[in-house]
Tab-separated table of C-alpha atoms in Angstrom:
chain	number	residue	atom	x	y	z
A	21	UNK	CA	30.766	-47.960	-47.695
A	22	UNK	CA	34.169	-49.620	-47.752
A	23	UNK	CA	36.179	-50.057	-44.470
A	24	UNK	CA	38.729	-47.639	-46.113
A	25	UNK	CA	35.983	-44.974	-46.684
A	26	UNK	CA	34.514	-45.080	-42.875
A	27	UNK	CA	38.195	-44.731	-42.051
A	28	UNK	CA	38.253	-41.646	-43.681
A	29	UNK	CA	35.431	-40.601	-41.981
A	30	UNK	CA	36.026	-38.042	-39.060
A	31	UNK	CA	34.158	-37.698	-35.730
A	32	UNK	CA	30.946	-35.433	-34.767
A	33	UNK	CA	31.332	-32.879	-32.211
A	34	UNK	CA	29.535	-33.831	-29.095
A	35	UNK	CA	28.412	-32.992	-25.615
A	36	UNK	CA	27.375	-34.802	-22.872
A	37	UNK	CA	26.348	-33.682	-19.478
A	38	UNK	CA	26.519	-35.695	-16.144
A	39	UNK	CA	23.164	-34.287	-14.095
A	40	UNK	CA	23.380	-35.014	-10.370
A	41	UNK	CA	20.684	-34.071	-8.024
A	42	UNK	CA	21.546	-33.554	-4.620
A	43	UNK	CA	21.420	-37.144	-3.662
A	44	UNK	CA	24.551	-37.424	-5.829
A	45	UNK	CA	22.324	-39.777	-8.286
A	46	UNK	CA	22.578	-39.147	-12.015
A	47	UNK	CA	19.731	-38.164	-14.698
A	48	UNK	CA	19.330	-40.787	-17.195
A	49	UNK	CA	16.678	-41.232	-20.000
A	50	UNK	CA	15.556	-43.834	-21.754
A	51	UNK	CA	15.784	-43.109	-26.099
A	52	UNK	CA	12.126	-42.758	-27.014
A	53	UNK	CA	14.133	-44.421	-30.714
A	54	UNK	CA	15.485	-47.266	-29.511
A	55	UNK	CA	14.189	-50.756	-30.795
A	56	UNK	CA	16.318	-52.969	-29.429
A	57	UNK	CA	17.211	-53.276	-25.724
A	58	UNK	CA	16.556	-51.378	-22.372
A	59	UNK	CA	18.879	-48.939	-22.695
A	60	UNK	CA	19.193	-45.482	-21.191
A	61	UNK	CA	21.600	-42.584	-21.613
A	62	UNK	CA	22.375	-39.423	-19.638
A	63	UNK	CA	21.729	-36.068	-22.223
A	64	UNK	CA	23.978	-35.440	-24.969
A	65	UNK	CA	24.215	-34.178	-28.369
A	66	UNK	CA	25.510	-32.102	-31.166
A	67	UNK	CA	27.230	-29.283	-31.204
A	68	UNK	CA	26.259	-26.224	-33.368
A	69	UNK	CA	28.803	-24.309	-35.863
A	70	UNK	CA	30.043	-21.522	-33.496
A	71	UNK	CA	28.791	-22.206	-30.552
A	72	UNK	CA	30.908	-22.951	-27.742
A	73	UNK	CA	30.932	-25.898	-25.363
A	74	UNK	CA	29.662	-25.100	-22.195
A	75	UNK	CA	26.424	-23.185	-24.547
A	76	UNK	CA	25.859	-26.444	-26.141
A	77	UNK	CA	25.593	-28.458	-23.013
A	78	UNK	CA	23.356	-26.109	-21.523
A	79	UNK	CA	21.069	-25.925	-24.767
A	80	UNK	CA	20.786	-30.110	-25.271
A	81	UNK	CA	20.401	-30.815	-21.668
A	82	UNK	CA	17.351	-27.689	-21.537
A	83	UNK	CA	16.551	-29.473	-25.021
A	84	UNK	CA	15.961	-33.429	-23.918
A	85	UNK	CA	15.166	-32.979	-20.000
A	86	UNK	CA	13.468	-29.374	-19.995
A	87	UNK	CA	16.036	-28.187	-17.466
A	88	UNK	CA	16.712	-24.928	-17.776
A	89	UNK	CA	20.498	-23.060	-17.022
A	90	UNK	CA	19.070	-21.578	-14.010
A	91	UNK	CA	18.286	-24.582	-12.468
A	92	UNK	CA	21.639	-26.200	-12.575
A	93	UNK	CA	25.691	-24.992	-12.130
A	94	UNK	CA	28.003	-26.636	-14.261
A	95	UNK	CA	30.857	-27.987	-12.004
A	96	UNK	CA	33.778	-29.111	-14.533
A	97	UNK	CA	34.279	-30.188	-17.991
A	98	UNK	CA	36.741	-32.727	-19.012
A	99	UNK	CA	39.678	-31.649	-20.045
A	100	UNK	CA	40.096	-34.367	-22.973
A	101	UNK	CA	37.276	-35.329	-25.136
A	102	UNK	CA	36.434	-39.272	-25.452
A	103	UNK	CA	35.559	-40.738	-28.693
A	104	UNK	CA	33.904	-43.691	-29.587
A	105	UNK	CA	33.124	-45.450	-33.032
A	106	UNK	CA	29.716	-46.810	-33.798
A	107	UNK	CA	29.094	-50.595	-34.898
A	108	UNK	CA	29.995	-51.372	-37.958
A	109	UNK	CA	26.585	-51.480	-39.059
A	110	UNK	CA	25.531	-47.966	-38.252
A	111	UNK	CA	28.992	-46.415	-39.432
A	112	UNK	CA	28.456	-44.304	-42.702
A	113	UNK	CA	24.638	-44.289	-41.951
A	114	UNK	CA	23.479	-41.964	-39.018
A	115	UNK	CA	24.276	-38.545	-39.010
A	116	UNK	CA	23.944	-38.505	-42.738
A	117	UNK	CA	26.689	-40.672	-43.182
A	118	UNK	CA	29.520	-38.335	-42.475
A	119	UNK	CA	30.999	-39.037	-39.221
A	120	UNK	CA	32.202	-42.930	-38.057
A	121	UNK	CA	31.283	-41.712	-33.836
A	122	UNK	CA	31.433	-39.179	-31.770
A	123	UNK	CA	34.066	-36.808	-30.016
A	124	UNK	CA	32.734	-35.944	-26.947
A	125	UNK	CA	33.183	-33.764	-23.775
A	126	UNK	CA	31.479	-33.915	-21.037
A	127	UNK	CA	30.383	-31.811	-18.646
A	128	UNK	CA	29.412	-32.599	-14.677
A	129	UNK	CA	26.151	-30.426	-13.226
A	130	UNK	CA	24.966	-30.082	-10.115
A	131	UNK	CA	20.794	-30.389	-10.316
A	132	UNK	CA	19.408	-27.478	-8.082
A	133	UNK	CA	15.429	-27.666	-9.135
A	134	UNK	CA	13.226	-29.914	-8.855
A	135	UNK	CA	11.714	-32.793	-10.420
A	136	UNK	CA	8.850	-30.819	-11.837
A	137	UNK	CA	11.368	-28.992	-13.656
A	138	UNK	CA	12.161	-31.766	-15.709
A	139	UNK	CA	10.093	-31.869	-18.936
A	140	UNK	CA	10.638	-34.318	-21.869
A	141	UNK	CA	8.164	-33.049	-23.820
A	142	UNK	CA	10.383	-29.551	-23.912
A	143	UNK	CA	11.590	-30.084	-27.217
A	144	UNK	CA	9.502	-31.392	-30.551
A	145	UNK	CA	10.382	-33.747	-31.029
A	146	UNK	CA	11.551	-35.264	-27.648
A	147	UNK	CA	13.994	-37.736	-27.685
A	148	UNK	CA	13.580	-39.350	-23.744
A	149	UNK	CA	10.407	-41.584	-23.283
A	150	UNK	CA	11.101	-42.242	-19.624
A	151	UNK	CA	13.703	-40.921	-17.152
A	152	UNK	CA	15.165	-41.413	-13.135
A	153	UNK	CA	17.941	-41.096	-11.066
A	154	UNK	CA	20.288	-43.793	-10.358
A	155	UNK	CA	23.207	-44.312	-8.887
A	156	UNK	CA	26.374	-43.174	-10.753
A	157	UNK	CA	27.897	-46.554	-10.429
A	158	UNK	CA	24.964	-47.715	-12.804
A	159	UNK	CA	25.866	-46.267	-15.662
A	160	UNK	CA	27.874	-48.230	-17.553
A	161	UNK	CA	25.408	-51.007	-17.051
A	162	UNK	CA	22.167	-48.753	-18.414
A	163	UNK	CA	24.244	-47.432	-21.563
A	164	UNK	CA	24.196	-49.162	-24.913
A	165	UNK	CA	27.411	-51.649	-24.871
A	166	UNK	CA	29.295	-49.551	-27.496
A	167	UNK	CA	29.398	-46.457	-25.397
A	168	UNK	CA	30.199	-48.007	-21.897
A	169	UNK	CA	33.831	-47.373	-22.156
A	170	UNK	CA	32.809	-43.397	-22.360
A	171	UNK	CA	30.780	-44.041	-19.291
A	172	UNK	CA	33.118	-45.599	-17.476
A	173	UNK	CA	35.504	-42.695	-18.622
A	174	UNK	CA	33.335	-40.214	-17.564
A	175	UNK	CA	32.985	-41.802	-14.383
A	176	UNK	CA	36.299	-41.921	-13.603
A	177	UNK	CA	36.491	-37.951	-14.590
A	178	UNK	CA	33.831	-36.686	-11.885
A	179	UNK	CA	33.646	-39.153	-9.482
A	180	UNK	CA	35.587	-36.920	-6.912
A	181	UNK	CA	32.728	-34.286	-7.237
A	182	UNK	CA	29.941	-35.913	-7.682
């Protein structure tokens, strides 16, 4: 693809959700897809032709971590999605080559089960290999370096409530 073509390309919908347990630490997994790198994320994903927001976060965080909506209350969205571009090298290729990133909002959640309620094996197939709580401060450092400036972002966001 030419740079002029990925510039044409628009962004996938996204959602992300911040999971704090009552420690105030944050859920993060580690990609069971990821070859390169230690890297670990806190859920996201897709969103769905008609559904809404809030629906989707619910349904990918119940889809990577098992968690279901009864075991957590959503505390705030963003107001303003964040968008990021992928490296150059993945641009035109993931996602069947239609977006150039992501355009995401995120979503804080306040944890109020368990950690036997967390399953990775909920959905087929899973996408976390591994998963714990860490400090919120961490994040940026755990993420893959082309998404740390959403971290951060999202950091910023619900730091107040966490």
């Amino acid at each position: 693809m030419s740079r002029a073509d990925i510039e044409d390309l628009g962004y996938r919908l996204c959602v992300g959700v911040m999971l704090v347990n009552c420690d105030g630490k944050a859920f993060v997994g580690r990609r069971i897809d990821t070859k390169e790198g230690d890297w670990w994320q806190m859920p996201q994903g897709g969103v769905d032709d008609g559904e809404d927001l809030n629906g989707a976060a619910l349904r990918e965080l119940a889809e990577e971590t098992g968690v279901q909506a009864d075991r957590v209350s959503i505390i705030k969205a963003m107001t303003e999605p964040v968008r990021y571009d992928l490296p150059e090298e993945l641009q035109g290729k993931l996602w069947g080559g239609k977006y150039r990133g992501q355009e995401q909002v995120w979503f804080l959640a306040r944890f109020n089960g368990t950690d036997a309620d967390i399953d990775l094996e909920a959905h087929d197939p899973p996408e976390f290999c591994d998963w714990r709580w860490v400090e919120p401060e961490q994040l940026p450092e755990l993420i893959i370096p082309f998404k740390k400036r959403v971290y951060r972002t999202v950091l910023e966001a619900f730091s107040d409530l966490i």
